[in-house]
mmCIF file of C-alpha atoms and ligand atoms in Angstrom:
data_model
loop_
_atom_site.group_PDB
_atom_site.id
_atom_site.type_symbol
_atom_site.label_atom_id
_atom_site.label_comp_id
_atom_site.label_asym_id
_atom_site.label_seq_id
_atom_site.Cartn_x
_atom_site.Cartn_y
_atom_site.Cartn_z
ATOM 1 C CA MET B 1 -47.291 1.123 -56.875
ATOM 2 C CA VAL B 2 -47.492 1.621 -53.074
ATOM 3 C CA GLU B 3 -48.561 -2.022 -52.567
ATOM 4 C CA LYS B 4 -45.241 -3.281 -54.039
ATOM 5 C CA SER B 5 -43.285 -1.332 -51.409
ATOM 6 C CA MET B 6 -45.177 -3.033 -48.548
ATOM 7 C CA LYS B 7 -44.106 -6.631 -48.976
ATOM 8 C CA SER B 8 -43.257 -7.828 -45.467
ATOM 9 C CA ILE B 9 -45.664 -6.650 -42.785
ATOM 10 C CA LEU B 10 -45.400 -7.050 -39.003
ATOM 11 C CA VAL B 11 -48.541 -6.691 -36.879
ATOM 12 C CA THR B 12 -48.118 -6.163 -33.140
ATOM 13 C CA GLY B 13 -51.066 -6.898 -30.844
ATOM 14 C CA ALA B 14 -52.245 -9.375 -33.489
ATOM 15 C CA LEU B 15 -54.464 -11.295 -31.034
ATOM 16 C CA GLY B 16 -56.436 -8.215 -30.005
ATOM 17 C CA GLN B 17 -59.797 -6.919 -31.226
ATOM 18 C CA ILE B 18 -58.374 -5.063 -34.249
ATOM 19 C CA GLY B 19 -55.287 -7.229 -34.800
ATOM 20 C CA SER B 20 -57.099 -10.547 -35.093
ATOM 21 C CA GLU B 21 -59.153 -9.177 -38.001
ATOM 22 C CA LEU B 22 -56.504 -6.935 -39.544
ATOM 23 C CA VAL B 23 -54.062 -9.859 -39.942
ATOM 24 C CA ALA B 24 -56.613 -11.810 -42.003
ATOM 25 C CA GLU B 25 -57.409 -8.737 -44.141
ATOM 26 C CA LEU B 26 -53.720 -7.965 -44.779
ATOM 27 C CA ARG B 27 -52.962 -11.613 -45.626
ATOM 28 C CA THR B 28 -55.744 -11.630 -48.193
ATOM 29 C CA LYS B 29 -54.393 -8.442 -49.724
ATOM 30 C CA TYR B 30 -50.612 -8.939 -49.554
ATOM 31 C CA GLY B 31 -50.190 -12.705 -49.347
ATOM 32 C CA HIS B 32 -50.552 -14.965 -46.321
ATOM 33 C CA ASP B 33 -46.855 -15.501 -45.588
ATOM 34 C CA ASN B 34 -46.009 -11.797 -46.022
ATOM 35 C CA VAL B 35 -47.892 -10.825 -42.840
ATOM 36 C CA ILE B 36 -46.232 -11.779 -39.544
ATOM 37 C CA ALA B 37 -48.633 -11.824 -36.604
ATOM 38 C CA THR B 38 -47.081 -11.094 -33.212
ATOM 39 C CA ASP B 39 -48.423 -10.843 -29.688
ATOM 40 C CA LEU B 40 -47.524 -11.678 -26.075
ATOM 41 C CA ARG B 41 -49.059 -15.165 -26.093
ATOM 42 C CA ASP B 42 -46.972 -18.344 -26.386
ATOM 43 C CA PRO B 43 -47.659 -20.009 -29.787
ATOM 44 C CA ARG B 44 -47.891 -23.399 -28.015
ATOM 45 C CA GLU B 45 -51.192 -22.175 -26.515
ATOM 46 C CA THR B 46 -54.303 -22.490 -28.654
ATOM 47 C CA LEU B 47 -53.942 -19.554 -31.005
ATOM 48 C CA SER B 48 -56.779 -17.977 -32.955
ATOM 49 C CA VAL B 49 -54.342 -16.787 -35.619
ATOM 50 C CA GLU B 50 -52.539 -18.933 -38.199
ATOM 51 C CA PRO B 51 -48.740 -18.900 -38.642
ATOM 52 C CA PRO B 52 -46.495 -17.079 -39.348
ATOM 53 C CA TYR B 53 -46.805 -16.014 -35.717
ATOM 54 C CA GLU B 54 -44.093 -14.876 -33.295
ATOM 55 C CA GLN B 55 -44.363 -14.331 -29.546
ATOM 56 C CA LEU B 56 -43.271 -10.714 -29.082
ATOM 57 C CA ASP B 57 -43.370 -8.147 -26.294
ATOM 58 C CA VAL B 58 -42.932 -4.692 -27.852
ATOM 59 C CA LEU B 59 -40.967 -3.693 -24.732
ATOM 60 C CA ASP B 60 -38.268 -6.263 -25.691
ATOM 61 C CA ARG B 61 -36.122 -4.288 -28.167
ATOM 62 C CA ASN B 62 -33.694 -7.130 -28.890
ATOM 63 C CA ARG B 63 -36.540 -9.525 -29.708
ATOM 64 C CA LEU B 64 -38.233 -6.851 -31.836
ATOM 65 C CA TRP B 65 -35.049 -6.296 -33.846
ATOM 66 C CA GLU B 66 -34.446 -10.039 -34.183
ATOM 67 C CA VAL B 67 -37.959 -10.782 -35.521
ATOM 68 C CA SER B 68 -37.797 -7.769 -37.873
ATOM 69 C CA LYS B 69 -34.454 -8.878 -39.359
ATOM 70 C CA ARG B 70 -35.534 -12.510 -39.684
ATOM 71 C CA TYR B 71 -38.552 -11.590 -41.825
ATOM 72 C CA GLY B 72 -37.119 -8.527 -43.568
ATOM 73 C CA ILE B 73 -39.993 -6.388 -42.249
ATOM 74 C CA ASP B 74 -40.613 -3.176 -44.207
ATOM 75 C CA THR B 75 -44.021 -2.233 -42.774
ATOM 76 C CA ILE B 76 -45.453 -2.311 -39.242
ATOM 77 C CA TYR B 77 -49.042 -2.022 -38.061
ATOM 78 C CA HIS B 78 -48.507 -1.282 -34.367
ATOM 79 C CA LEU B 79 -51.653 -2.290 -32.490
ATOM 80 C CA ALA B 80 -50.178 -3.414 -29.156
ATOM 81 C CA ALA B 81 -51.589 -1.026 -26.542
ATOM 82 C CA ILE B 82 -53.296 -0.794 -23.167
ATOM 83 C CA LEU B 83 -56.803 0.662 -23.650
ATOM 84 C CA SER B 84 -58.635 3.267 -21.611
ATOM 85 C CA ALA B 85 -60.366 1.246 -18.882
ATOM 86 C CA VAL B 86 -57.347 -0.965 -18.116
ATOM 87 C CA GLY B 87 -55.164 2.138 -18.427
ATOM 88 C CA GLU B 88 -56.982 3.777 -15.516
ATOM 89 C CA LYS B 89 -56.509 0.664 -13.386
ATOM 90 C CA LYS B 90 -52.843 0.156 -14.431
ATOM 91 C CA PRO B 91 -51.448 3.597 -15.434
ATOM 92 C CA ASP B 92 -47.766 2.567 -15.201
ATOM 93 C CA LEU B 93 -48.341 -0.380 -17.535
ATOM 94 C CA ALA B 94 -50.302 1.839 -19.936
ATOM 95 C CA TRP B 95 -47.492 4.419 -20.032
ATOM 96 C CA ASP B 96 -44.839 1.727 -20.513
ATOM 97 C CA VAL B 97 -46.561 -0.211 -23.291
ATOM 98 C CA ASN B 98 -48.137 2.753 -25.077
ATOM 99 C CA MET B 99 -45.031 4.991 -24.967
ATOM 100 C CA ARG B 100 -41.887 2.855 -24.561
ATOM 101 C CA GLY B 101 -43.370 0.209 -26.814
ATOM 102 C CA LEU B 102 -44.226 2.836 -29.428
ATOM 103 C CA LYS B 103 -40.760 4.398 -29.294
ATOM 104 C CA ASN B 104 -39.189 0.950 -29.827
ATOM 105 C CA ILE B 105 -41.324 0.546 -32.971
ATOM 106 C CA LEU B 106 -40.412 4.015 -34.269
ATOM 107 C CA ASP B 107 -36.688 3.491 -33.576
ATOM 108 C CA LEU B 108 -36.854 0.155 -35.414
ATOM 109 C CA GLY B 109 -38.662 1.702 -38.348
ATOM 110 C CA MET B 110 -36.128 4.499 -38.584
ATOM 111 C CA GLU B 111 -33.081 2.212 -38.165
ATOM 112 C CA ARG B 112 -34.285 -0.211 -40.833
ATOM 113 C CA ASN B 113 -35.601 2.546 -43.122
ATOM 114 C CA MET B 114 -39.073 1.010 -43.250
ATOM 115 C CA THR B 115 -41.688 1.935 -45.839
ATOM 116 C CA ARG B 116 -44.616 2.545 -43.515
ATOM 117 C CA ILE B 117 -45.460 2.518 -39.813
ATOM 118 C CA MET B 118 -49.185 2.560 -39.002
ATOM 119 C CA VAL B 119 -50.100 3.616 -35.450
ATOM 120 C CA PRO B 120 -53.797 3.880 -34.522
ATOM 121 C CA SER B 121 -54.713 6.810 -32.336
ATOM 122 C CA SER B 122 -58.131 7.311 -30.757
ATOM 123 C CA ILE B 123 -60.862 9.822 -29.984
ATOM 124 C CA ALA B 124 -59.434 9.409 -26.491
ATOM 125 C CA VAL B 125 -57.002 12.231 -27.440
ATOM 126 C CA PHE B 126 -59.921 14.603 -26.895
ATOM 127 C CA GLY B 127 -60.832 15.727 -23.386
ATOM 128 C CA PRO B 128 -63.417 17.722 -21.404
ATOM 129 C CA THR B 129 -62.292 21.043 -22.988
ATOM 130 C CA THR B 130 -62.554 19.765 -26.574
ATOM 131 C CA PRO B 131 -65.684 20.804 -28.557
ATOM 132 C CA VAL B 132 -68.000 17.796 -28.210
ATOM 133 C CA ASP B 133 -69.984 18.129 -31.453
ATOM 134 C CA ASP B 134 -68.326 17.814 -34.859
ATOM 135 C CA THR B 135 -64.961 17.739 -33.085
ATOM 136 C CA PRO B 136 -62.491 19.381 -35.490
ATOM 137 C CA GLN B 137 -59.318 17.791 -36.898
ATOM 138 C CA GLU B 138 -57.263 20.544 -35.208
ATOM 139 C CA THR B 139 -58.492 21.298 -31.703
ATOM 140 C CA LEU B 140 -57.674 21.159 -28.008
ATOM 141 C CA LEU B 141 -56.164 17.809 -26.972
ATOM 142 C CA ARG B 142 -56.242 17.761 -23.166
ATOM 143 C CA PRO B 143 -57.511 14.300 -22.175
ATOM 144 C CA ASN B 144 -57.882 13.349 -18.524
ATOM 145 C CA SER B 145 -57.338 9.594 -18.917
ATOM 146 C CA MET B 146 -53.910 7.946 -18.896
ATOM 147 C CA TYR B 147 -54.804 6.213 -22.179
ATOM 148 C CA GLY B 148 -55.692 9.595 -23.695
ATOM 149 C CA VAL B 149 -52.436 11.137 -22.430
ATOM 150 C CA THR B 150 -50.451 8.309 -24.082
ATOM 151 C CA LYS B 151 -52.411 8.740 -27.305
ATOM 152 C CA VAL B 152 -51.693 12.497 -27.491
ATOM 153 C CA ALA B 153 -48.030 11.913 -26.608
ATOM 154 C CA GLY B 154 -47.950 9.081 -29.139
ATOM 155 C CA GLU B 155 -49.347 11.306 -31.897
ATOM 156 C CA LEU B 156 -46.695 13.929 -31.114
ATOM 157 C CA LEU B 157 -43.918 11.293 -31.044
ATOM 158 C CA CYS B 158 -45.014 9.866 -34.407
ATOM 159 C CA ASP B 159 -45.122 13.319 -35.986
ATOM 160 C CA TYR B 160 -41.654 14.008 -34.548
ATOM 161 C CA TYR B 161 -40.243 10.901 -36.294
ATOM 162 C CA TRP B 162 -41.920 12.026 -39.506
ATOM 163 C CA SER B 163 -40.715 15.627 -39.383
ATOM 164 C CA LYS B 164 -37.167 14.897 -38.079
ATOM 165 C CA TYR B 165 -36.366 11.569 -39.766
ATOM 166 C CA LYS B 166 -39.012 11.381 -42.543
ATOM 167 C CA LEU B 167 -40.151 8.050 -41.168
ATOM 168 C CA ASP B 168 -43.502 7.521 -42.928
ATOM 169 C CA VAL B 169 -45.760 7.144 -39.871
ATOM 170 C CA ARG B 170 -49.506 7.492 -40.300
ATOM 171 C CA GLY B 171 -52.502 7.111 -37.999
ATOM 172 C CA VAL B 172 -56.252 7.399 -37.633
ATOM 173 C CA ARG B 173 -58.187 8.443 -34.519
ATOM 174 C CA TYR B 174 -60.412 5.411 -34.064
ATOM 175 C CA PRO B 175 -63.791 5.811 -32.333
ATOM 176 C CA GLY B 176 -65.201 2.889 -30.371
ATOM 177 C CA LEU B 177 -64.833 -0.240 -32.505
ATOM 178 C CA ILE B 178 -67.505 -2.915 -32.693
ATOM 179 C CA SER B 179 -66.827 -6.474 -33.876
ATOM 180 C CA TYR B 180 -67.840 -10.053 -33.165
ATOM 181 C CA LYS B 181 -64.738 -12.199 -33.837
ATOM 182 C CA THR B 182 -62.866 -11.586 -30.578
ATOM 183 C CA PRO B 183 -63.909 -10.292 -27.142
ATOM 184 C CA PRO B 184 -63.185 -6.578 -26.546
ATOM 185 C CA GLY B 185 -59.925 -5.793 -24.745
ATOM 186 C CA GLY B 186 -60.522 -3.471 -21.791
ATOM 187 C CA GLY B 187 -61.863 -0.297 -23.374
ATOM 188 C CA THR B 188 -64.578 2.100 -22.266
ATOM 189 C CA THR B 189 -66.545 1.334 -25.434
ATOM 190 C CA ASP B 190 -66.593 -2.419 -24.704
ATOM 191 C CA TYR B 191 -70.270 -2.087 -23.743
ATOM 192 C CA ALA B 192 -71.122 -1.609 -27.427
ATOM 193 C CA VAL B 193 -69.777 -5.122 -28.112
ATOM 194 C CA ALA B 194 -70.915 -6.872 -24.914
ATOM 195 C CA ILE B 195 -74.499 -5.663 -25.417
ATOM 196 C CA TYR B 196 -74.758 -7.716 -28.616
ATOM 197 C CA VAL B 197 -73.188 -10.803 -27.041
ATOM 198 C CA ASP B 198 -75.509 -10.682 -24.015
ATOM 199 C CA ALA B 199 -78.541 -9.997 -26.215
ATOM 200 C CA ILE B 200 -77.816 -13.344 -27.894
ATOM 201 C CA LYS B 201 -76.740 -15.243 -24.764
ATOM 202 C CA LYS B 202 -79.113 -13.825 -22.115
ATOM 203 C CA GLY B 203 -81.693 -11.586 -23.771
ATOM 204 C CA ARG B 204 -80.664 -8.817 -21.385
ATOM 205 C CA TYR B 205 -77.627 -6.605 -20.625
ATOM 206 C CA THR B 206 -76.449 -4.479 -17.701
ATOM 207 C CA CYS B 207 -74.665 -1.441 -19.135
ATOM 208 C CA PHE B 208 -71.840 0.365 -17.306
ATOM 209 C CA VAL B 209 -72.652 3.774 -18.808
ATOM 210 C CA ARG B 210 -75.888 5.789 -18.785
ATOM 211 C CA GLU B 211 -78.649 5.265 -21.355
ATOM 212 C CA ASP B 212 -78.101 8.760 -22.803
ATOM 213 C CA THR B 213 -74.331 8.297 -23.318
ATOM 214 C CA VAL B 214 -73.519 9.221 -26.917
ATOM 215 C CA LEU B 215 -70.161 8.135 -28.388
ATOM 216 C CA PRO B 216 -68.654 7.923 -31.874
ATOM 217 C CA MET B 217 -68.481 4.285 -33.012
ATOM 218 C CA MET B 218 -67.445 2.264 -36.072
ATOM 219 C CA TYR B 219 -67.980 -1.277 -37.332
ATOM 220 C CA MET B 220 -64.745 -3.268 -37.677
ATOM 221 C CA PRO B 221 -64.904 -3.718 -41.498
ATOM 222 C CA ASP B 222 -64.885 0.087 -41.835
ATOM 223 C CA ALA B 223 -62.058 0.363 -39.293
ATOM 224 C CA LEU B 224 -59.888 -2.053 -41.283
ATOM 225 C CA LYS B 225 -60.668 -0.259 -44.534
ATOM 226 C CA ALA B 226 -59.646 3.071 -42.996
ATOM 227 C CA ILE B 227 -56.174 2.068 -41.792
ATOM 228 C CA ILE B 228 -55.334 0.100 -44.959
ATOM 229 C CA ASP B 229 -56.592 2.883 -47.251
ATOM 230 C CA LEU B 230 -54.491 5.419 -45.321
ATOM 231 C CA ALA B 231 -51.449 3.136 -45.514
ATOM 232 C CA GLU B 232 -51.834 2.946 -49.277
ATOM 233 C CA ALA B 233 -52.634 6.624 -49.851
ATOM 234 C CA ASP B 234 -50.205 8.796 -51.797
ATOM 235 C CA GLY B 235 -48.174 10.555 -49.103
ATOM 236 C CA GLU B 236 -48.190 13.746 -51.159
ATOM 237 C CA THR B 237 -51.950 14.112 -50.558
ATOM 238 C CA LEU B 238 -51.732 13.896 -46.763
ATOM 239 C CA ARG B 239 -52.057 17.157 -44.848
ATOM 240 C CA TYR B 240 -51.871 15.257 -41.562
ATOM 241 C CA ARG B 241 -49.933 12.256 -40.349
ATOM 242 C CA ASN B 242 -50.845 11.499 -36.752
ATOM 243 C CA ALA B 243 -53.627 11.390 -36.697
ATOM 244 C CA TYR B 244 -56.678 11.758 -38.950
ATOM 245 C CA ASN B 245 -60.157 12.065 -37.464
ATOM 246 C CA ILE B 246 -62.415 9.371 -38.928
ATOM 247 C CA ALA B 247 -66.127 8.915 -38.210
ATOM 248 C CA ALA B 248 -68.911 6.510 -39.119
ATOM 249 C CA LEU B 249 -71.660 6.363 -36.443
ATOM 250 C CA SER B 250 -72.701 8.167 -33.276
ATOM 251 C CA PHE B 251 -75.504 6.869 -31.082
ATOM 252 C CA ASP B 252 -76.597 6.573 -27.466
ATOM 253 C CA VAL B 253 -77.160 3.271 -25.711
ATOM 254 C CA ALA B 254 -80.950 3.578 -26.036
ATOM 255 C CA GLN B 255 -80.618 3.804 -29.843
ATOM 256 C CA LEU B 256 -78.270 0.813 -29.824
ATOM 257 C CA ALA B 257 -80.777 -1.190 -27.762
ATOM 258 C CA GLU B 258 -83.599 -0.215 -30.146
ATOM 259 C CA SER B 259 -81.553 -1.425 -33.117
ATOM 260 C CA ILE B 260 -81.088 -4.796 -31.382
ATOM 261 C CA GLN B 261 -84.785 -4.970 -30.437
ATOM 262 C CA ARG B 262 -85.639 -4.956 -34.160
ATOM 263 C CA HIS B 263 -84.337 -8.554 -34.032
ATOM 264 C CA ILE B 264 -84.938 -9.440 -30.355
ATOM 265 C CA PRO B 265 -88.079 -7.522 -29.268
ATOM 266 C CA GLU B 266 -87.927 -8.812 -25.683
ATOM 267 C CA PHE B 267 -84.296 -7.640 -25.212
ATOM 268 C CA GLU B 268 -83.889 -5.482 -22.065
ATOM 269 C CA VAL B 269 -81.087 -3.210 -20.825
ATOM 270 C CA ARG B 270 -80.428 -2.130 -17.242
ATOM 271 C CA TYR B 271 -78.015 0.725 -16.468
ATOM 272 C CA GLU B 272 -75.424 0.648 -13.674
ATOM 273 C CA PRO B 273 -72.875 3.384 -14.518
ATOM 274 C CA ASP B 274 -69.418 2.862 -13.028
ATOM 275 C CA PHE B 275 -65.893 4.374 -13.497
ATOM 276 C CA HIS B 276 -66.251 4.037 -17.270
ATOM 277 C CA GLN B 277 -68.833 6.861 -17.251
ATOM 278 C CA ALA B 278 -66.292 9.603 -16.422
ATOM 279 C CA ILE B 279 -64.050 8.455 -19.294
ATOM 280 C CA ALA B 280 -66.983 8.311 -21.727
ATOM 281 C CA ASP B 281 -68.178 11.771 -20.619
ATOM 282 C CA SER B 282 -64.753 13.229 -21.485
ATOM 283 C CA TRP B 283 -65.047 12.122 -25.118
ATOM 284 C CA PRO B 284 -66.943 13.799 -28.008
ATOM 285 C CA ASN B 285 -70.424 13.051 -29.328
ATOM 286 C CA THR B 286 -69.595 13.410 -33.019
ATOM 287 C CA ILE B 287 -66.414 13.856 -35.081
ATOM 288 C CA ASP B 288 -65.650 16.028 -38.142
ATOM 289 C CA ASP B 289 -63.709 13.765 -40.523
ATOM 290 C CA THR B 290 -63.717 16.118 -43.551
ATOM 291 C CA ALA B 291 -59.901 16.059 -43.795
ATOM 292 C CA ALA B 292 -59.805 12.251 -44.156
ATOM 293 C CA ARG B 293 -62.620 12.348 -46.726
ATOM 294 C CA ASP B 294 -60.846 15.081 -48.715
ATOM 295 C CA ASP B 295 -57.236 13.836 -48.459
ATOM 296 C CA TRP B 296 -57.589 10.047 -48.930
ATOM 297 C CA HIS B 297 -61.301 9.532 -49.798
ATOM 298 C CA TRP B 298 -62.377 8.035 -46.460
ATOM 299 C CA GLN B 299 -65.974 6.774 -46.584
ATOM 300 C CA PRO B 300 -67.624 4.329 -44.126
ATOM 301 C CA ASN B 301 -70.059 1.674 -45.355
ATOM 302 C CA PHE B 302 -72.027 0.566 -42.281
ATOM 303 C CA ASP B 303 -74.859 2.400 -40.552
ATOM 304 C CA LEU B 304 -76.215 1.329 -37.131
ATOM 305 C CA ASP B 305 -78.878 -1.108 -38.351
ATOM 306 C CA ALA B 306 -76.600 -2.687 -40.990
ATOM 307 C CA MET B 307 -73.987 -3.230 -38.264
ATOM 308 C CA THR B 308 -76.576 -4.731 -35.912
ATOM 309 C CA ASP B 309 -77.896 -7.069 -38.611
ATOM 310 C CA ASP B 310 -74.363 -8.339 -39.330
ATOM 311 C CA MET B 311 -73.320 -8.548 -35.674
ATOM 312 C CA LEU B 312 -76.349 -10.574 -34.565
ATOM 313 C CA ALA B 313 -76.232 -12.907 -37.590
ATOM 314 C CA ASN B 314 -72.574 -13.760 -36.905
ATOM 315 C CA LEU B 315 -72.946 -14.046 -33.134
ATOM 316 C CA ARG B 316 -75.905 -16.426 -33.653
ATOM 317 C CA ARG B 317 -73.758 -18.466 -36.053
ATOM 318 C CA MET B 318 -70.946 -18.599 -33.483
ATOM 319 C CA GLN B 319 -73.436 -19.668 -30.786
ATOM 320 C CA ASP B 320 -74.700 -22.481 -33.028
ATOM 321 C CA GLU B 321 -71.089 -23.524 -33.726
ATOM 322 C CA GLY B 322 -70.216 -23.410 -30.027
ATOM 323 C CA THR B 323 -67.532 -20.756 -30.579
ATOM 324 C CA LEU B 324 -69.292 -17.816 -28.899
ATOM 325 C CA TYR B 325 -67.085 -16.437 -26.089
HETATM 326 C C1 VAH R 1 -61.262 2.294 -25.569
HETATM 327 N N1 VAH R 1 -61.911 1.020 -27.540
HETATM 328 O O1 VAH R 1 -62.440 2.259 -25.226
HETATM 329 C C2 VAH R 1 -60.948 2.019 -27.042
HETATM 330 C C3 VAH R 1 -61.069 3.259 -27.896
HETATM 331 C C4 VAH R 1 -62.343 5.366 -28.342
HETATM 332 C C5 VAH R 1 -62.224 4.148 -27.505
HETATM 333 O O2 VAH R 1 -59.887 3.961 -27.938
HETATM 334 O O3 VAH R 1 -60.349 2.529 -24.810
#
């Protein structure tokens, strides 16, 4: 039933790590031409995404309204955001895009009485005073990164639009996401992607966090399943809106390296921690996602070695094809 109500979907940040894979998944599910990919880049440049594509800055309200009306958008997956590492270097940009951009999306959704607005949050909402193990669904949210501040404020803003205007906004708190199709986009967890790429390209990797750094992570296929399953869930079953804890994996860099060495025994990692370490240290080790499992049957599929097997096989294929970034 729910699928019928989501028949014209806009994806912002469609050229990013999540967006570039989510667009393909949504097009398979809802019909190619029913999913409008949008991002900052000019379509005359070489685009990795097929049309329909529109150049769109989420800070441009008039353009946002114009594109939404043209396609009769009733659902938005809002992925356009500045991530944690870039957010520390450019805090004003992070606040502008992550807050003003989000409010434009919520105002649009409310004004056009949209069916669903999906807004990913992040484990970055947690901070140094949050319990680090089995971090609860309801707990202290006092992050000390600008990205984390925008994610907490964003969760509160989304819940405000739900409680005051009944705009159906939903979100998941993504852990670090690992994928092979596009390069990572300026996050603290980018090391967990780059390590695979360098293992293939160089046989060695210099990591910007310590060997014993443990973080919650997730393979992209599970991340896509989570946000689509939540979008399609019966709203009556949802105790939370913005946003659900979801978990799949937690490992330190040494464990990640060992998983890679099952395929590339000579692979070596050096450690040169930098400013990313303080951000990583403020985040949890493991996440309690019982609420998501109980309310909308969340269940990941990939464990660490299954992810590594798939990552390396696809990166090797891309290297052979000459498409490895
Ligand atoms: C980042 N990949 O590192 C994002 C994510 C939990 C981390 O939000 O900023």
